[in-house]
PDB file of C-alpha atoms in Angstrom:
ATOM      1  CA  UNK A   1     117.227  69.484  86.266  1.00  0.00           C
ATOM      2  CA  UNK A   2     118.240  65.981  87.751  1.00  0.00           C
ATOM      3  CA  UNK A   3     121.782  66.473  87.814  1.00  0.00           C
ATOM      4  CA  UNK A   4     121.929  69.404  90.030  1.00  0.00           C
ATOM      5  CA  UNK A   5     119.322  68.333  92.500  1.00  0.00           C
ATOM      6  CA  UNK A   6     120.131  65.984  95.457  1.00  0.00           C
ATOM      7  CA  UNK A   7     118.905  62.260  94.428  1.00  0.00           C
ATOM      8  CA  UNK A   8     118.512  61.125  98.113  1.00  0.00           C
ATOM      9  CA  UNK A   9     115.497  63.033  98.756  1.00  0.00           C
ATOM     10  CA  UNK A  10     112.299  61.061  97.480  1.00  0.00           C
ATOM     11  CA  UNK A  11     110.273  63.973  97.496  1.00  0.00           C
ATOM     12  CA  UNK A  12     112.803  65.614  94.977  1.00  0.00           C
ATOM     13  CA  UNK A  13     113.045  62.273  92.789  1.00  0.00           C
ATOM     14  CA  UNK A  14     109.072  62.394  92.425  1.00  0.00           C
ATOM     15  CA  UNK A  15     109.172  65.857  91.631  1.00  0.00           C
ATOM     16  CA  UNK A  16     111.512  65.217  88.855  1.00  0.00           C
ATOM     17  CA  UNK A  17     109.310  62.524  87.480  1.00  0.00           C
ATOM     18  CA  UNK A  18     106.496  64.496  87.171  1.00  0.00           C
ATOM     19  CA  UNK A  19     108.258  67.832  85.654  1.00  0.00           C
ATOM     20  CA  UNK A  20     108.203  67.890  81.956  1.00  0.00           C
ATOM     21  CA  UNK A  21     111.663  67.549  80.295  1.00  0.00           C
ATOM     22  CA  UNK A  22     112.949  70.383  78.416  1.00  0.00           C
ATOM     23  CA  UNK A  23     115.122  67.992  75.768  1.00  0.00           C
ATOM     24  CA  UNK A  24     117.367  70.916  75.241  1.00  0.00           C
ATOM     25  CA  UNK A  25     114.564  73.186  74.173  1.00  0.00           C
ATOM     26  CA  UNK A  26     114.518  76.655  76.168  1.00  0.00           C
ATOM     27  CA  UNK A  27     111.056  77.164  77.597  1.00  0.00           C
ATOM     28  CA  UNK A  28     109.376  80.353  76.744  1.00  0.00           C
ATOM     29  CA  UNK A  29     108.815  82.885  79.759  1.00  0.00           C
ATOM     30  CA  UNK A  30     106.542  85.688  79.542  1.00  0.00           C
ATOM     31  CA  UNK A  31     108.023  89.202  80.389  1.00  0.00           C
ATOM     32  CA  UNK A  32     105.602  89.884  83.307  1.00  0.00           C
ATOM     33  CA  UNK A  33     107.388  89.150  86.690  1.00  0.00           C
ATOM     34  CA  UNK A  34     105.526  90.320  89.683  1.00  0.00           C
ATOM     35  CA  UNK A  35     107.719  92.645  91.687  1.00  0.00           C
ATOM     36  CA  UNK A  36     107.408  92.908  95.431  1.00  0.00           C
ATOM     37  CA  UNK A  37     107.081  96.288  97.280  1.00  0.00           C
ATOM     38  CA  UNK A  38     109.685  97.009  99.987  1.00  0.00           C
ATOM     39  CA  UNK A  39     108.424  96.582 103.498  1.00  0.00           C
ATOM     40  CA  UNK A  40     109.578  98.339 106.896  1.00  0.00           C
ATOM     41  CA  UNK A  41     110.213  96.089 109.556  1.00  0.00           C
ATOM     42  CA  UNK A  42     110.317  97.834 113.003  1.00  0.00           C
ATOM     43  CA  UNK A  43     111.967  96.219 116.082  1.00  0.00           C
ATOM     44  CA  UNK A  44     111.492  97.831 119.284  1.00  0.00           C
ATOM     45  CA  UNK A  45     112.085  96.923 122.956  1.00  0.00           C
ATOM     46  CA  UNK A  46     113.210  98.736 126.249  1.00  0.00           C
ATOM     47  CA  UNK A  47     116.865  99.556 126.577  1.00  0.00           C
ATOM     48  CA  UNK A  48     118.605  96.086 127.281  1.00  0.00           C
ATOM     49  CA  UNK A  49     115.905  93.640 125.945  1.00  0.00           C
ATOM     50  CA  UNK A  50     118.126  92.897 122.934  1.00  0.00           C
ATOM     51  CA  UNK A  51     116.652  94.513 119.806  1.00  0.00           C
ATOM     52  CA  UNK A  52     120.101  95.875 118.685  1.00  0.00           C
ATOM     53  CA  UNK A  53     121.543  92.316 118.893  1.00  0.00           C
ATOM     54  CA  UNK A  54     118.727  90.740 117.351  1.00  0.00           C
ATOM     55  CA  UNK A  55     118.683  93.221 114.567  1.00  0.00           C
ATOM     56  CA  UNK A  56     122.352  92.834 113.778  1.00  0.00           C
ATOM     57  CA  UNK A  57     121.939  89.068 113.821  1.00  0.00           C
ATOM     58  CA  UNK A  58     119.013  89.144 111.385  1.00  0.00           C
ATOM     59  CA  UNK A  59     120.962  91.770 109.127  1.00  0.00           C
ATOM     60  CA  UNK A  60     123.823  89.197 109.032  1.00  0.00           C
ATOM     61  CA  UNK A  61     121.525  86.380 107.910  1.00  0.00           C
ATOM     62  CA  UNK A  62     119.791  88.483 105.284  1.00  0.00           C
ATOM     63  CA  UNK A  63     122.419  91.113 103.811  1.00  0.00           C
ATOM     64  CA  UNK A  64     119.736  92.024 101.180  1.00  0.00           C
ATOM     65  CA  UNK A  65     117.992  93.931 104.263  1.00  0.00           C
ATOM     66  CA  UNK A  66     118.694  97.760 104.177  1.00  0.00           C
ATOM     67  CA  UNK A  67     119.199  99.275 107.636  1.00  0.00           C
ATOM     68  CA  UNK A  68     117.470 102.510 108.229  1.00  0.00           C
ATOM     69  CA  UNK A  69     120.233 104.924 109.904  1.00  0.00           C
ATOM     70  CA  UNK A  70     118.858 107.471 111.941  1.00  0.00           C
ATOM     71  CA  UNK A  71     120.104 111.050 112.342  1.00  0.00           C
ATOM     72  CA  UNK A  72     120.761 111.943 116.136  1.00  0.00           C
ATOM     73  CA  UNK A  73     122.211 114.932 117.952  1.00  0.00           C
ATOM     74  CA  UNK A  74     124.118 112.426 120.665  1.00  0.00           C
ATOM     75  CA  UNK A  75     127.922 112.343 120.510  1.00  0.00           C
ATOM     76  CA  UNK A  76     129.320 109.019 118.931  1.00  0.00           C
ATOM     77  CA  UNK A  77     130.492 106.146 120.865  1.00  0.00           C
ATOM     78  CA  UNK A  78     133.884 104.993 120.261  1.00  0.00           C
ATOM     79  CA  UNK A  79     132.897 102.113 118.085  1.00  0.00           C
ATOM     80  CA  UNK A  80     130.455 104.123 116.123  1.00  0.00           C
ATOM     81  CA  UNK A  81     131.045 105.198 112.618  1.00  0.00           C
ATOM     82  CA  UNK A  82     129.380 108.099 110.969  1.00  0.00           C
ATOM     83  CA  UNK A  83     126.736 107.109 108.214  1.00  0.00           C
ATOM     84  CA  UNK A  84     126.986 103.612 109.191  1.00  0.00           C
ATOM     85  CA  UNK A  85     125.479 103.656 112.879  1.00  0.00           C
ATOM     86  CA  UNK A  86     124.059 106.922 112.758  1.00  0.00           C
ATOM     87  CA  UNK A  87     124.110 110.380 110.959  1.00  0.00           C
ATOM     88  CA  UNK A  88     125.522 112.486 113.987  1.00  0.00           C
ATOM     89  CA  UNK A  89     124.432 116.204 113.626  1.00  0.00           C
ATOM     90  CA  UNK A  90     124.076 119.210 115.679  1.00  0.00           C
ATOM     91  CA  UNK A  91     120.790 120.150 117.697  1.00  0.00           C
ATOM     92  CA  UNK A  92     120.602 123.459 115.153  1.00  0.00           C
ATOM     93  CA  UNK A  93     120.873 120.996 112.209  1.00  0.00           C
ATOM     94  CA  UNK A  94     118.380 118.615 113.483  1.00  0.00           C
ATOM     95  CA  UNK A  95     115.741 121.127 114.107  1.00  0.00           C
ATOM     96  CA  UNK A  96     116.252 122.580 110.340  1.00  0.00           C
ATOM     97  CA  UNK A  97     115.594 118.880 109.168  1.00  0.00           C
ATOM     98  CA  UNK A  98     112.421 118.988 111.286  1.00  0.00           C
ATOM     99  CA  UNK A  99     111.252 122.254 110.007  1.00  0.00           C
ATOM    100  CA  UNK A 100     111.849 121.227 106.545  1.00  0.00           C
ATOM    101  CA  UNK A 101     109.817 118.022 107.107  1.00  0.00           C
ATOM    102  CA  UNK A 102     112.681 115.703 106.319  1.00  0.00           C
ATOM    103  CA  UNK A 103     111.850 112.938 109.043  1.00  0.00           C
ATOM    104  CA  UNK A 104     109.275 110.154 108.800  1.00  0.00           C
ATOM    105  CA  UNK A 105     109.454 110.239 112.466  1.00  0.00           C
ATOM    106  CA  UNK A 106     111.692 111.895 115.341  1.00  0.00           C
ATOM    107  CA  UNK A 107     111.972 111.868 119.220  1.00  0.00           C
ATOM    108  CA  UNK A 108     113.770 112.692 122.205  1.00  0.00           C
ATOM    109  CA  UNK A 109     115.288 109.732 124.038  1.00  0.00           C
ATOM    110  CA  UNK A 110     117.356 109.699 127.011  1.00  0.00           C
ATOM    111  CA  UNK A 111     118.066 113.566 126.401  1.00  0.00           C
ATOM    112  CA  UNK A 112     119.105 113.160 122.715  1.00  0.00           C
ATOM    113  CA  UNK A 113     117.303 113.517 119.573  1.00  0.00           C
ATOM    114  CA  UNK A 114     116.832 110.864 116.938  1.00  0.00           C
ATOM    115  CA  UNK A 115     115.207 110.761 113.566  1.00  0.00           C
ATOM    116  CA  UNK A 116     114.390 108.574 110.307  1.00  0.00           C
ATOM    117  CA  UNK A 117     115.202 110.428 107.249  1.00  0.00           C
ATOM    118  CA  UNK A 118     112.330 110.433 105.045  1.00  0.00           C
ATOM    119  CA  UNK A 119     113.853 110.621 101.185  1.00  0.00           C
ATOM    120  CA  UNK A 120     116.408 107.894 101.855  1.00  0.00           C
ATOM    121  CA  UNK A 121     113.582 105.497 103.020  1.00  0.00           C
ATOM    122  CA  UNK A 122     111.093 106.246 100.385  1.00  0.00           C
ATOM    123  CA  UNK A 123     113.548 105.827  97.742  1.00  0.00           C
ATOM    124  CA  UNK A 124     114.768 102.354  99.158  1.00  0.00           C
ATOM    125  CA  UNK A 125     111.240 101.136  99.385  1.00  0.00           C
ATOM    126  CA  UNK A 126     110.264 102.267  95.691  1.00  0.00           C
ATOM    127  CA  UNK A 127     113.253 100.265  94.728  1.00  0.00           C
ATOM    128  CA  UNK A 128     111.758  97.085  96.275  1.00  0.00           C
ATOM    129  CA  UNK A 129     114.244  96.818  99.186  1.00  0.00           C
ATOM    130  CA  UNK A 130     113.033  96.129 102.961  1.00  0.00           C
ATOM    131  CA  UNK A 131     114.243  98.287 105.464  1.00  0.00           C
ATOM    132  CA  UNK A 132     114.819  97.513 109.308  1.00  0.00           C
ATOM    133  CA  UNK A 133     114.235 100.105 111.847  1.00  0.00           C
ATOM    134  CA  UNK A 134     115.540  99.812 115.447  1.00  0.00           C
ATOM    135  CA  UNK A 135     113.424 102.564 116.868  1.00  0.00           C
ATOM    136  CA  UNK A 136     111.068 103.107 120.226  1.00  0.00           C
ATOM    137  CA  UNK A 137     107.294 102.963 120.315  1.00  0.00           C
ATOM    138  CA  UNK A 138     107.095 106.807 119.904  1.00  0.00           C
ATOM    139  CA  UNK A 139     108.911 106.525 116.769  1.00  0.00           C
ATOM    140  CA  UNK A 140     106.878 103.379 115.543  1.00  0.00           C
ATOM    141  CA  UNK A 141     103.607 105.512 115.980  1.00  0.00           C
ATOM    142  CA  UNK A 142     104.737 108.280 113.823  1.00  0.00           C
ATOM    143  CA  UNK A 143     106.317 105.947 111.360  1.00  0.00           C
ATOM    144  CA  UNK A 144     102.827 104.243 111.242  1.00  0.00           C
ATOM    145  CA  UNK A 145     101.151 107.547 110.605  1.00  0.00           C
ATOM    146  CA  UNK A 146     103.604 109.167 108.102  1.00  0.00           C
ATOM    147  CA  UNK A 147     104.419 106.406 106.046  1.00  0.00           C
ATOM    148  CA  UNK A 148     102.619 105.499 102.687  1.00  0.00           C
ATOM    149  CA  UNK A 149     102.275 101.882 103.830  1.00  0.00           C
ATOM    150  CA  UNK A 150     102.103 100.591 107.525  1.00  0.00           C
ATOM    151  CA  UNK A 151     105.134  98.960 108.729  1.00  0.00           C
ATOM    152  CA  UNK A 152     105.594  95.448 110.382  1.00  0.00           C
ATOM    153  CA  UNK A 153     106.129  96.092 113.864  1.00  0.00           C
ATOM    154  CA  UNK A 154     107.863  93.660 116.394  1.00  0.00           C
ATOM    155  CA  UNK A 155     108.301  94.238 120.205  1.00  0.00           C
ATOM    156  CA  UNK A 156     110.881  92.534 122.241  1.00  0.00           C
ATOM    157  CA  UNK A 157     110.329  91.785 125.725  1.00  0.00           C
ATOM    158  CA  UNK A 158     112.971  90.746 128.083  1.00  0.00           C
ATOM    159  CA  UNK A 159     112.282  87.336 130.311  1.00  0.00           C
ATOM    160  CA  UNK A 160     112.256  89.112 133.528  1.00  0.00           C
ATOM    161  CA  UNK A 161     113.008  92.539 135.144  1.00  0.00           C
ATOM    162  CA  UNK A 162     116.295  91.034 136.703  1.00  0.00           C
ATOM    163  CA  UNK A 163     117.370  89.682 133.167  1.00  0.00           C
ATOM    164  CA  UNK A 164     116.737  93.422 131.753  1.00  0.00           C
ATOM    165  CA  UNK A 165     118.872  95.078 134.513  1.00  0.00           C
ATOM    166  CA  UNK A 166     121.668  92.539 134.166  1.00  0.00           C
ATOM    167  CA  UNK A 167     121.879  93.001 130.371  1.00  0.00           C
ATOM    168  CA  UNK A 168     122.144  96.679 130.709  1.00  0.00           C
ATOM    169  CA  UNK A 169     125.243  96.292 133.336  1.00  0.00           C
ATOM    170  CA  UNK A 170     126.884  93.568 131.015  1.00  0.00           C
ATOM    171  CA  UNK A 171     126.941  95.679 128.038  1.00  0.00           C
ATOM    172  CA  UNK A 172     128.989  98.601 130.033  1.00  0.00           C
ATOM    173  CA  UNK A 173     127.816 101.305 127.557  1.00  0.00           C
ATOM    174  CA  UNK A 174     126.301 103.359 130.277  1.00  0.00           C
ATOM    175  CA  UNK A 175     127.096 104.675 133.885  1.00  0.00           C
ATOM    176  CA  UNK A 176     125.046 103.487 136.865  1.00  0.00           C
ATOM    177  CA  UNK A 177     122.833 106.550 136.983  1.00  0.00           C
ATOM    178  CA  UNK A 178     122.040 106.111 133.194  1.00  0.00           C
ATOM    179  CA  UNK A 179     121.357 102.444 133.987  1.00  0.00           C
ATOM    180  CA  UNK A 180     119.016 103.357 136.765  1.00  0.00           C
ATOM    181  CA  UNK A 181     117.234 105.882 134.448  1.00  0.00           C
ATOM    182  CA  UNK A 182     116.708 103.369 131.670  1.00  0.00           C
ATOM    183  CA  UNK A 183     115.154 100.745 134.267  1.00  0.00           C
ATOM    184  CA  UNK A 184     112.991 103.534 135.731  1.00  0.00           C
ATOM    185  CA  UNK A 185     111.687 104.213 132.001  1.00  0.00           C
ATOM    186  CA  UNK A 186     111.037 100.606 131.208  1.00  0.00           C
ATOM    187  CA  UNK A 187     107.504 100.087 132.780  1.00  0.00           C
ATOM    188  CA  UNK A 188     106.269 102.800 130.456  1.00  0.00           C
ATOM    189  CA  UNK A 189     108.072 101.615 127.341  1.00  0.00           C
ATOM    190  CA  UNK A 190     106.875  98.135 128.019  1.00  0.00           C
ATOM    191  CA  UNK A 191     103.222  99.508 128.390  1.00  0.00           C
ATOM    192  CA  UNK A 192     103.187  99.897 124.502  1.00  0.00           C
ATOM    193  CA  UNK A 193     103.588  96.150 123.706  1.00  0.00           C
ATOM    194  CA  UNK A 194      99.686  95.944 122.715  1.00  0.00           C
ATOM    195  CA  UNK A 195     100.313  98.520 119.612  1.00  0.00           C
ATOM    196  CA  UNK A 196     102.853  95.865 117.972  1.00  0.00           C
ATOM    197  CA  UNK A 197     101.910  93.412 115.321  1.00  0.00           C
ATOM    198  CA  UNK A 198     104.425  90.379 116.864  1.00  0.00           C
ATOM    199  CA  UNK A 199     105.986  89.974 120.414  1.00  0.00           C
ATOM    200  CA  UNK A 200     109.006  87.964 121.011  1.00  0.00           C
ATOM    201  CA  UNK A 201     110.266  87.154 124.552  1.00  0.00           C
ATOM    202  CA  UNK A 202     113.911  87.125 124.170  1.00  0.00           C
ATOM    203  CA  UNK A 203     114.924  84.365 126.682  1.00  0.00           C
ATOM    204  CA  UNK A 204     117.130  82.664 123.954  1.00  0.00           C
ATOM    205  CA  UNK A 205     119.059  84.658 121.432  1.00  0.00           C
ATOM    206  CA  UNK A 206     118.831  81.752 118.628  1.00  0.00           C
ATOM    207  CA  UNK A 207     115.249  80.998 119.522  1.00  0.00           C
ATOM    208  CA  UNK A 208     114.325  84.785 119.292  1.00  0.00           C
ATOM    209  CA  UNK A 209     116.214  85.011 116.007  1.00  0.00           C
ATOM    210  CA  UNK A 210     114.376  82.226 114.319  1.00  0.00           C
ATOM    211  CA  UNK A 211     111.082  83.594 115.216  1.00  0.00           C
ATOM    212  CA  UNK A 212     112.084  87.083 113.781  1.00  0.00           C
ATOM    213  CA  UNK A 213     113.182  85.577 110.717  1.00  0.00           C
ATOM    214  CA  UNK A 214     109.962  83.488 110.449  1.00  0.00           C
ATOM    215  CA  UNK A 215     107.969  86.977 110.785  1.00  0.00           C
ATOM    216  CA  UNK A 216     110.343  88.309 107.869  1.00  0.00           C
ATOM    217  CA  UNK A 217     109.531  85.485 105.660  1.00  0.00           C
ATOM    218  CA  UNK A 218     105.843  85.501 106.079  1.00  0.00           C
ATOM    219  CA  UNK A 219     105.500  89.316 105.509  1.00  0.00           C
ATOM    220  CA  UNK A 220     107.495  89.252 102.522  1.00  0.00           C
ATOM    221  CA  UNK A 221     105.319  86.524 100.909  1.00  0.00           C
ATOM    222  CA  UNK A 222     101.948  88.509 101.648  1.00  0.00           C
ATOM    223  CA  UNK A 223      99.958  88.683  98.435  1.00  0.00           C
ATOM    224  CA  UNK A 224      99.210  92.445  98.933  1.00  0.00           C
ATOM    225  CA  UNK A 225     102.897  93.364  98.655  1.00  0.00           C
ATOM    226  CA  UNK A 226     103.368  92.195  94.968  1.00  0.00           C
ATOM    227  CA  UNK A 227     102.881  94.391  91.981  1.00  0.00           C
ATOM    228  CA  UNK A 228     101.219  93.055  88.619  1.00  0.00           C
ATOM    229  CA  UNK A 229     100.360  89.816  90.404  1.00  0.00           C
ATOM    230  CA  UNK A 230      97.091  89.526  88.588  1.00  0.00           C
ATOM    231  CA  UNK A 231      98.505  89.966  85.068  1.00  0.00           C
ATOM    232  CA  UNK A 232     101.229  87.340  86.107  1.00  0.00           C
ATOM    233  CA  UNK A 233      98.719  84.779  87.371  1.00  0.00           C
ATOM    234  CA  UNK A 234      96.532  85.586  84.063  1.00  0.00           C
ATOM    235  CA  UNK A 235      99.656  84.782  81.923  1.00  0.00           C
ATOM    236  CA  UNK A 236     100.133  81.439  83.340  1.00  0.00           C
ATOM    237  CA  UNK A 237      96.315  80.462  83.615  1.00  0.00           C
ATOM    238  CA  UNK A 238      96.067  80.794  79.753  1.00  0.00           C
TER     239      UNK A 238
END
């Protein structure tokens, strides 16, 4: 153990001193290992507040996260890939999926329909993987109502109205008319912040990302998420 741990840290040296040495004997390990249920991490905000940027940054730092790939009826943008950013379908196909109860949540946002495929998410969670969602307040409400376990919800606030408008213009993804429409819708979206577990005011990207990572770490280590934890503790208590 000592050969692979840094020796400049006094805390680590003290830890090594009190840990029993193996003397070449492999310690016995019980077969019971607590497995953690996957969690759903929902990130919402009005358009332009930064939820997509933060979601991508979090995913880059935590590649073990799975992304929820929504189904949508809107046309793909030039940089979007089918099955990676969205599943692009017709209005008729989307309605068929609704009729067959294939969505955990769905909504119409800015004249287009979006939905979260139920089967894909449930299988991922059952396998112990965490899933991240970039959805609005309406989808968050439905997800909370329809999922087997409540999601962890985070709402991203812009630092000001001026900053929100400037970010919408800077990303150059929408027309002036669409930007005006999104700004008009922002107050209604912002009014739902009280329904979320956590709030991040996105004034500085690095600071906001650190807060989001802290939330993820804390939620992953909650006692209620572990399976067979009582048996595991009993084994090491004997």
